[in-house]
PDB file of C-alpha atoms and ligand atoms in Angstrom:
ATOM      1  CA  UNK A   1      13.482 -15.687   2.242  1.00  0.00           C
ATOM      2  CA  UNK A   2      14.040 -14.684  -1.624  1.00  0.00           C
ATOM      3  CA  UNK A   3      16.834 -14.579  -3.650  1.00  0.00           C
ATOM      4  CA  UNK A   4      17.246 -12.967  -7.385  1.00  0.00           C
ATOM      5  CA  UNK A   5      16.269 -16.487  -8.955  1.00  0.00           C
ATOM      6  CA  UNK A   6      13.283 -16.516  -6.537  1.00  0.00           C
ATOM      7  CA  UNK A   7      11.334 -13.697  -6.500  1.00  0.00           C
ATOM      8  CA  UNK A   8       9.755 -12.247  -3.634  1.00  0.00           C
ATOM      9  CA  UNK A   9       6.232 -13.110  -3.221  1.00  0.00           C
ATOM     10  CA  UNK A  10       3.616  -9.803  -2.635  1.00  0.00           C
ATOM     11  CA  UNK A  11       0.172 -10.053  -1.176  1.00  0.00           C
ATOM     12  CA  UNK A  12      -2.018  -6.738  -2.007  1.00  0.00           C
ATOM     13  CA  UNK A  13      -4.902  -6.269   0.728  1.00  0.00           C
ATOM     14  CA  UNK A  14      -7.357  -4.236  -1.423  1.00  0.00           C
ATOM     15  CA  UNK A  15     -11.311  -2.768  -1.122  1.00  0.00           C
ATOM     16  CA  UNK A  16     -12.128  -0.788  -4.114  1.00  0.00           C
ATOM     17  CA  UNK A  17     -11.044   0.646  -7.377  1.00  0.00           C
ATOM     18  CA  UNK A  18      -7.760  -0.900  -7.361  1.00  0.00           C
ATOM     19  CA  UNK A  19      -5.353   1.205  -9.189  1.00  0.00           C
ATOM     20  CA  UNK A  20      -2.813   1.378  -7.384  1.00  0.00           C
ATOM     21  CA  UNK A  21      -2.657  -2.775  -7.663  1.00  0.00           C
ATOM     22  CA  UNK A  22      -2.617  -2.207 -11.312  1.00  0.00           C
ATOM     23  CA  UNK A  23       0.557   0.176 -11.366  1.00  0.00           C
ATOM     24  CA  UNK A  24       2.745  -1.927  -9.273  1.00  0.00           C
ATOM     25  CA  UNK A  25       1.659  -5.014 -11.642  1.00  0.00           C
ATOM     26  CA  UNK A  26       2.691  -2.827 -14.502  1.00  0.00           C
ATOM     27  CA  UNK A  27       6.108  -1.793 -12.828  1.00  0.00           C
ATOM     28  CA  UNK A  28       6.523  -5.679 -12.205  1.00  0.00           C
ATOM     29  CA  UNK A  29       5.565  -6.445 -16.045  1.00  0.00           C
ATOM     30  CA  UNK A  30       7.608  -3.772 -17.347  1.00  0.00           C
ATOM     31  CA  UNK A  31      10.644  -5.583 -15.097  1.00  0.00           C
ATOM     32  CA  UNK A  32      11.301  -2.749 -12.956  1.00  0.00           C
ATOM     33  CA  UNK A  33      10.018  -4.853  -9.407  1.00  0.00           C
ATOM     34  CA  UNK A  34      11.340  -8.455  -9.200  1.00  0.00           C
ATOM     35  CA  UNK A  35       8.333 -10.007  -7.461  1.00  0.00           C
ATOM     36  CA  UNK A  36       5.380 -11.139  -8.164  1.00  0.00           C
ATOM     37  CA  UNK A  37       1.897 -10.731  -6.853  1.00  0.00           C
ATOM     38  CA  UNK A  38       0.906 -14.174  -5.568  1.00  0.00           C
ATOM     39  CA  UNK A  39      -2.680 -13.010  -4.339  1.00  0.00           C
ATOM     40  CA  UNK A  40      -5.286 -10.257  -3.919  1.00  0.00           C
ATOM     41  CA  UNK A  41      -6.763 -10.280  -1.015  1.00  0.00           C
ATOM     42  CA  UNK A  42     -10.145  -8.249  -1.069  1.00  0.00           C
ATOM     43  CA  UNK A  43     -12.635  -8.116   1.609  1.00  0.00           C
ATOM     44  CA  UNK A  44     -15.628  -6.549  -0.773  1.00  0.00           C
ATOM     45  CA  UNK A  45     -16.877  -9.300  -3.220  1.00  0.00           C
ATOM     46  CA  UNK A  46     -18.031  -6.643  -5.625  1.00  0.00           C
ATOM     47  CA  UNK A  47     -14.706  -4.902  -5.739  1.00  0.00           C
ATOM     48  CA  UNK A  48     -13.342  -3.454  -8.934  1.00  0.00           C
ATOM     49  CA  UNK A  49      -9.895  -4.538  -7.957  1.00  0.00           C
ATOM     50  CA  UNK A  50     -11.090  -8.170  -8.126  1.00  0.00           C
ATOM     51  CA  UNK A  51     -11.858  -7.879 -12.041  1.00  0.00           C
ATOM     52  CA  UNK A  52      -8.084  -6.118 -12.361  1.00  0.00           C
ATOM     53  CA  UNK A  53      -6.251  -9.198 -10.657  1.00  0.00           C
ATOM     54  CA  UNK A  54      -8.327 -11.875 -12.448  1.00  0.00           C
ATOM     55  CA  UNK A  55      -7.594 -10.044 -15.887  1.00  0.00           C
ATOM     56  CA  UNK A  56      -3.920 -10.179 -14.930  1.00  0.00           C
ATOM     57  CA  UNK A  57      -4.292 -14.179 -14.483  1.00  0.00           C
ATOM     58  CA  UNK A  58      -3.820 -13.198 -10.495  1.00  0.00           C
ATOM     59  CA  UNK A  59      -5.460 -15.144  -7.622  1.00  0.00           C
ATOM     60  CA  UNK A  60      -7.976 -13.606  -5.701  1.00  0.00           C
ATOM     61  CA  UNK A  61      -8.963 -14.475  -2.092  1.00  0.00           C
ATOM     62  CA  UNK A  62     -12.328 -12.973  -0.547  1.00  0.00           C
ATOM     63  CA  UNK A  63     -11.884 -12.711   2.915  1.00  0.00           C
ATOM     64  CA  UNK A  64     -15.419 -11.655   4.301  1.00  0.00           C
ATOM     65  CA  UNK A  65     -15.434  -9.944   7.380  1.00  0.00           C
ATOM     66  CA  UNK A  66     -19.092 -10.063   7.699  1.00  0.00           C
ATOM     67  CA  UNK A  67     -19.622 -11.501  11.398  1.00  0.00           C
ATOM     68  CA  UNK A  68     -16.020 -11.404  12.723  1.00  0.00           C
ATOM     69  CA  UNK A  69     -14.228  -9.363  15.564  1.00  0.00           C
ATOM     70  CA  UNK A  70     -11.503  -7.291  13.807  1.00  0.00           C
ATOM     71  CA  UNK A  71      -9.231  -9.805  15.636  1.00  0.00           C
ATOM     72  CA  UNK A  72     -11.121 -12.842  14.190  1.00  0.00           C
ATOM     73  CA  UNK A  73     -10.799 -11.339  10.533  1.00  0.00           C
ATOM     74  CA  UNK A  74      -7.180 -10.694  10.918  1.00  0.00           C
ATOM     75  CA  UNK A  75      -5.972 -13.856  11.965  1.00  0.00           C
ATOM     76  CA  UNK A  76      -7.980 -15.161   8.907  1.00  0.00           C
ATOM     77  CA  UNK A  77      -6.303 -13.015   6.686  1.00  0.00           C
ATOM     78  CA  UNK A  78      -2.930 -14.275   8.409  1.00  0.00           C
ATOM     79  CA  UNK A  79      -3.605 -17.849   7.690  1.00  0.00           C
ATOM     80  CA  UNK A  80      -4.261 -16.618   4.182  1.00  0.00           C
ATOM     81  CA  UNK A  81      -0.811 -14.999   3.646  1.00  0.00           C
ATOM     82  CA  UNK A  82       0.969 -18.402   5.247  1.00  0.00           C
ATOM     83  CA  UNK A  83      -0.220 -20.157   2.744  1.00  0.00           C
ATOM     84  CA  UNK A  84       1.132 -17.998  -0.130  1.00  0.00           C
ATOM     85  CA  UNK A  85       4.403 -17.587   2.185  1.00  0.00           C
ATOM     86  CA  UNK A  86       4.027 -14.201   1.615  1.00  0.00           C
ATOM     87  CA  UNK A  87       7.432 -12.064   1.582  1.00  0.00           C
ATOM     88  CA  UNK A  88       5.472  -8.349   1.662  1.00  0.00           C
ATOM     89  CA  UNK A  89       2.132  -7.366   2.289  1.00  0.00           C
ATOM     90  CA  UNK A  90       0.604  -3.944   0.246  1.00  0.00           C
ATOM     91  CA  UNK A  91      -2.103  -2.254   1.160  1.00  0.00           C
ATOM     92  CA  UNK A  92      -3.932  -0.064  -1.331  1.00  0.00           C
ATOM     93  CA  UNK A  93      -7.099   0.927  -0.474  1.00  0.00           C
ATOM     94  CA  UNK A  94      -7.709  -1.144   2.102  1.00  0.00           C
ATOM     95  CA  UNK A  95     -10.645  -0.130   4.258  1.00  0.00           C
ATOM     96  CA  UNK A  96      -9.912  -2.421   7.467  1.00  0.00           C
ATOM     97  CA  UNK A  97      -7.734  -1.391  10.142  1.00  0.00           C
ATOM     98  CA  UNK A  98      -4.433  -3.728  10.508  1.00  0.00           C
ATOM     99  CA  UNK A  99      -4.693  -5.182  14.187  1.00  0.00           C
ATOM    100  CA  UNK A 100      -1.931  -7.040  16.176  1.00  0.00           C
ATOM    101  CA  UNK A 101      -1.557 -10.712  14.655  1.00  0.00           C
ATOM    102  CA  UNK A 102      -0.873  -9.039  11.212  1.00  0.00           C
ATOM    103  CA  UNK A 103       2.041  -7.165  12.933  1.00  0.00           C
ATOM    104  CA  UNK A 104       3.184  -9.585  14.889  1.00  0.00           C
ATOM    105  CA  UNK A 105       3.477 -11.965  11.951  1.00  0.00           C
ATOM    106  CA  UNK A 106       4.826  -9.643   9.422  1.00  0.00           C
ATOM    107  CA  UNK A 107       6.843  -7.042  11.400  1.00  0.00           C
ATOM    108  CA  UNK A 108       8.478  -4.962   8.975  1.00  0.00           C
ATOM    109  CA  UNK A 109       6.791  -6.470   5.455  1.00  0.00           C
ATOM    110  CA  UNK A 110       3.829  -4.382   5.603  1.00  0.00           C
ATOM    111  CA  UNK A 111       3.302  -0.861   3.608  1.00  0.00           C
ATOM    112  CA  UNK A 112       0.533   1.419   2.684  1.00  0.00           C
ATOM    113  CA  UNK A 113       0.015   4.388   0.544  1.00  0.00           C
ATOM    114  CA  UNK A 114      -1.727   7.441   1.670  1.00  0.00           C
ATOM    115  CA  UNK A 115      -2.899  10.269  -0.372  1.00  0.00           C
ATOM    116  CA  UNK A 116      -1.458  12.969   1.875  1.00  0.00           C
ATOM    117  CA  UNK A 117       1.855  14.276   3.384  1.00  0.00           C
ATOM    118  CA  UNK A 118       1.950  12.315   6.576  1.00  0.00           C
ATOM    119  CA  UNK A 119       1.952  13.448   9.470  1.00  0.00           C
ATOM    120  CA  UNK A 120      -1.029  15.643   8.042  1.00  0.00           C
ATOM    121  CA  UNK A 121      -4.369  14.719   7.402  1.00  0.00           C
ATOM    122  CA  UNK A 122      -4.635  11.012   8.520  1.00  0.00           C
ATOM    123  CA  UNK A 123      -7.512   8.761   8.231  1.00  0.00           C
ATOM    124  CA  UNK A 124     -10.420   9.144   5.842  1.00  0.00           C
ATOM    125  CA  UNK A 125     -10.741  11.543   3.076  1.00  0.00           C
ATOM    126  CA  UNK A 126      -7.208  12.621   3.083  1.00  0.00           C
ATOM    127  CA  UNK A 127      -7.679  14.962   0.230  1.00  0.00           C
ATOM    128  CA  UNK A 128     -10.864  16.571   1.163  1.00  0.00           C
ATOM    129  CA  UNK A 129      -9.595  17.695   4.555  1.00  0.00           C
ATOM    130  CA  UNK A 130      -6.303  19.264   2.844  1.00  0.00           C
ATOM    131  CA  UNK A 131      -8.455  21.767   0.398  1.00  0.00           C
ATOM    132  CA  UNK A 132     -11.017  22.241   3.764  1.00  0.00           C
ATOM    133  CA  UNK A 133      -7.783  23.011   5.940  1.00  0.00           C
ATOM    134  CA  UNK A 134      -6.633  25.710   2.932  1.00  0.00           C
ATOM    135  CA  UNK A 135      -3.357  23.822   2.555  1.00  0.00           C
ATOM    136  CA  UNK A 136      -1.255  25.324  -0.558  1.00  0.00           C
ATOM    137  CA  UNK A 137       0.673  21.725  -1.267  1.00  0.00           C
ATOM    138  CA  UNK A 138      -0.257  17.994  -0.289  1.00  0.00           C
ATOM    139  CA  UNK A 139       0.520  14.770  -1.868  1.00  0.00           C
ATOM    140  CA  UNK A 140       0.760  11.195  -1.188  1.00  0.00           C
ATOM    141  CA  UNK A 141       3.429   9.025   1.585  1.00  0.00           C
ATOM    142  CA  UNK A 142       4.492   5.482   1.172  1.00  0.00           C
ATOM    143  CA  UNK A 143       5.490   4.154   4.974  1.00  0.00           C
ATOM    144  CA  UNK A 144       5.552   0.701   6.661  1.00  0.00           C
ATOM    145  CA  UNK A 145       2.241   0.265   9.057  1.00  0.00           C
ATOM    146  CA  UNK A 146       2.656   0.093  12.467  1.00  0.00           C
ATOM    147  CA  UNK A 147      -0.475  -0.207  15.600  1.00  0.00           C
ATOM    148  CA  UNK A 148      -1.623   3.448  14.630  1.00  0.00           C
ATOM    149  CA  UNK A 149      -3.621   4.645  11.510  1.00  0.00           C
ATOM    150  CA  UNK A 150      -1.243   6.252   9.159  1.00  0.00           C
ATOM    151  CA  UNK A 151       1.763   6.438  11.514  1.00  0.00           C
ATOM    152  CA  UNK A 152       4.078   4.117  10.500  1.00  0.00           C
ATOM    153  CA  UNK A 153       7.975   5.017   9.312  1.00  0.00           C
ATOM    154  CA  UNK A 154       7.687   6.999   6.188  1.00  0.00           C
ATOM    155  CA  UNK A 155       8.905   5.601   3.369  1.00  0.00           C
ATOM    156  CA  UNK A 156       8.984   7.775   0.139  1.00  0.00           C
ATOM    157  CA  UNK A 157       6.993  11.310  -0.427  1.00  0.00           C
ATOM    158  CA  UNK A 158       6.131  13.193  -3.423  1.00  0.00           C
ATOM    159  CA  UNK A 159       3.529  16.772  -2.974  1.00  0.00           C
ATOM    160  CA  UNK A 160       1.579  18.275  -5.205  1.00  0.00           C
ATOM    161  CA  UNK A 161       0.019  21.660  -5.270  1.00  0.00           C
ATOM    162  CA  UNK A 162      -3.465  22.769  -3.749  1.00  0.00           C
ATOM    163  CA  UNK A 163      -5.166  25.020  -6.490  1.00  0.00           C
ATOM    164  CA  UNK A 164      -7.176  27.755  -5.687  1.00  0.00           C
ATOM    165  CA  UNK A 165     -10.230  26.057  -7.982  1.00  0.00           C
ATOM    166  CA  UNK A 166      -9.479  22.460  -6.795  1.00  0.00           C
ATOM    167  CA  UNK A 167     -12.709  20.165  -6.083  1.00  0.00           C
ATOM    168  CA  UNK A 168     -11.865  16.968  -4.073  1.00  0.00           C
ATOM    169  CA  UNK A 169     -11.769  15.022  -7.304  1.00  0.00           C
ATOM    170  CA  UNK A 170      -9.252  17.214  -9.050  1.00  0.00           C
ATOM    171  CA  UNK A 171      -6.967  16.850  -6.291  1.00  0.00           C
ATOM    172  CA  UNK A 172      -7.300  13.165  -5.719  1.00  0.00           C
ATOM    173  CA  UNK A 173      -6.922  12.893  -9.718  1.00  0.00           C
ATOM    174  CA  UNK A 174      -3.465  15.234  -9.589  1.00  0.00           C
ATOM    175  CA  UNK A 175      -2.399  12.923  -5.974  1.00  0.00           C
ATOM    176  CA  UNK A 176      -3.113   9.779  -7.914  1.00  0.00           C
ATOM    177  CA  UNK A 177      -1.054  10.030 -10.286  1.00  0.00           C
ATOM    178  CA  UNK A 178       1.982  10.922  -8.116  1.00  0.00           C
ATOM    179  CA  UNK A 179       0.714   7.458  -5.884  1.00  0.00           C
ATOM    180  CA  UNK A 180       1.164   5.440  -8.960  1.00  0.00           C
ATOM    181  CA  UNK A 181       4.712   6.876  -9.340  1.00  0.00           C
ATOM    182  CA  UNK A 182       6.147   6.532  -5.707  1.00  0.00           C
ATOM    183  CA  UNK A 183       4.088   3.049  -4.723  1.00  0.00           C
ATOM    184  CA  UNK A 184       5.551   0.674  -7.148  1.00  0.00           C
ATOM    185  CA  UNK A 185       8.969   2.637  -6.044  1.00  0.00           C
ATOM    186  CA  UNK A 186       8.397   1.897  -2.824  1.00  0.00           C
ATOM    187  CA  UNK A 187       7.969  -1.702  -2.958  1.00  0.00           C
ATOM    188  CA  UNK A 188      11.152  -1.747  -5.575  1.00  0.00           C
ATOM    189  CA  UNK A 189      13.558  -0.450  -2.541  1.00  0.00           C
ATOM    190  CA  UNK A 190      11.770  -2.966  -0.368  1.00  0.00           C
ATOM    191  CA  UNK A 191      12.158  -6.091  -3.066  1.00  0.00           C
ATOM    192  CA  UNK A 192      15.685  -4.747  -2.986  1.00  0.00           C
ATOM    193  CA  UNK A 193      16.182  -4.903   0.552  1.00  0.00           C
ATOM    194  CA  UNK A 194      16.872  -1.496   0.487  1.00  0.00           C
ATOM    195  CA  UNK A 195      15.146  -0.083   3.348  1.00  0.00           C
ATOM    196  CA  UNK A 196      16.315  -0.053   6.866  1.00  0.00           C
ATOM    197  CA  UNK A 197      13.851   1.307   9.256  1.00  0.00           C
ATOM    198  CA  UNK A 198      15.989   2.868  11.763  1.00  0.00           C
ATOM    199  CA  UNK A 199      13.575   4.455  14.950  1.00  0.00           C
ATOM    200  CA  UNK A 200      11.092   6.450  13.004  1.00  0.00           C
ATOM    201  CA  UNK A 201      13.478   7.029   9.929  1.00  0.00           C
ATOM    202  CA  UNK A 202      13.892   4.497   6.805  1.00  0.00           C
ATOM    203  CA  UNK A 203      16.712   4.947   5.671  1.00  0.00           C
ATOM    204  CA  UNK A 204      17.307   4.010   2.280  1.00  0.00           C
ATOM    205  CA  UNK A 205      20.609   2.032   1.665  1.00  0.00           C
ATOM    206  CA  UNK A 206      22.549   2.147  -1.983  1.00  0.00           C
ATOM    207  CA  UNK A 207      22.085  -0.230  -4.558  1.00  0.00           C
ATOM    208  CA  UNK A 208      24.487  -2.747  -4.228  1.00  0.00           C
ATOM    209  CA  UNK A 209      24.633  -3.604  -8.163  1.00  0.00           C
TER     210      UNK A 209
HETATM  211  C1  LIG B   1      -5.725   5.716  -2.861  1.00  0.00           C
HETATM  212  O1  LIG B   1      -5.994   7.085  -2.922  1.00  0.00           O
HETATM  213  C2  LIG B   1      -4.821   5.398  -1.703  1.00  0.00           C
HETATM  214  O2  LIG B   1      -3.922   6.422  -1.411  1.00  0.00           O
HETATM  215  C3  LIG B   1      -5.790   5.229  -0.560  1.00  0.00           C
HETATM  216  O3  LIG B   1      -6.899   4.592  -1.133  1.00  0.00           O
HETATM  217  C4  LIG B   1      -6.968   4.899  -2.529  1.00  0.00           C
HETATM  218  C5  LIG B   1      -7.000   3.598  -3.258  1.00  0.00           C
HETATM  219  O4  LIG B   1      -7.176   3.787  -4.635  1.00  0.00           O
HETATM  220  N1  LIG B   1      -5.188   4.486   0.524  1.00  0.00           N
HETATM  221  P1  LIG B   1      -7.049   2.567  -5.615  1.00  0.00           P
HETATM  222  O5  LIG B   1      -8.040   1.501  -5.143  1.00  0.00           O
HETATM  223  O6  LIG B   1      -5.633   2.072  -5.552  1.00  0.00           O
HETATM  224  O7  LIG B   1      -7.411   3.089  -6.971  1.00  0.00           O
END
């Protein structure tokens, strides 16, 4: 485990664009998170996010799925995160469902972000189905995975409104920047041992300093 002279060691299990990766390395350069990102893992070798790690002197780990069971490719991404003794594992973007040995192995140490209010709209193209359903507010949740897609404890919350005139990219664009806000939050409480997952609740315990 980590102490405050040893900081807690992050993998972030990315696909794409990557910037929710580059927020939470912000919040950890600006000194709010004390942790480090040890490793990207990304399973697209053509990923933005790959270009946003190495510029922040990060390694990067391609872990090809290309061939493998979805149980194969998770217990190579679990011999990946041994190595780097890995203390928390973020998702952000990540475009592969988490299967058993990743749980099993890290019960409790992995979260995701999801551009919606969880429960609603799970899965793919979170935003588009909220402006298709006519919701008036949506948003983004923070919460630990568990074996289901996007049902894991919730974490942290924060909603935006649905405009009348909203596309699918002004929405993502106004959910964004909210994710950016309550992600690197998120995995502050967590670094913090803040967060007690208690049934379906997290409860989130006082700062002890
Ligand atoms: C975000 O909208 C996140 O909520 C979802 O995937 C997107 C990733 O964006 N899980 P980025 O790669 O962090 O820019």
């Amino acid at each position: 485990m980590y102490n405050k002279s040893n900081k807690a060691k992050i993998a972030v299990l990315a696909s794409g664009r990557g910037s929710n990766f580059v927020a939470i390395q912000k919040a950890i350069d600006r000194g709010e998170i004390a942790a480090r990102i040890a490793v990207l893992i990304c399973d697209k070798p053509k990923a933005k996010v790959i270009e946003a790690a190495r510029e922040f002197g990060i390694d990067v780990s391609i872990v090809d799925s290309a061939g493998l069971s979805n149980d194969e490719f998770d217990k190579k991404l679990v011999a990946e995160l041994k190595g780097y003794a890995i203390d928390l594992i973020l998702l952000a973007g990540f475009m592969k469902i988490v299967g058993r040995p990743l749980l099993e192995n890290f019960p409790g140490k992995i979260i995701n972000i999801h551009p919606s209010l969880l429960p609603s709209f799970k899965g793919l193209n979170a935003q588009r189905q909220a402006i298709e359903y006519g919701a008036k507010i949506s948003g983004c949740t923070v919460h630990f995975i568990d074996e289901g897609v996007d049902t894991g404890p919730i974490i942290l919350q924060s909603s935006v409104p649905v405009l009348d005139n909203d596309t699918e990219e002004t929405l993502s664009a106004r959910i964004l920047e909210e994710e950016h806000r309550i992600y690197p939050e998120g995995v502050r409480l967590f670094v913090e041992k803040r967060l007690r997952i208690d049934g379906r609740r997290v409860i989130i315990e006082e700062s002890s300093c």
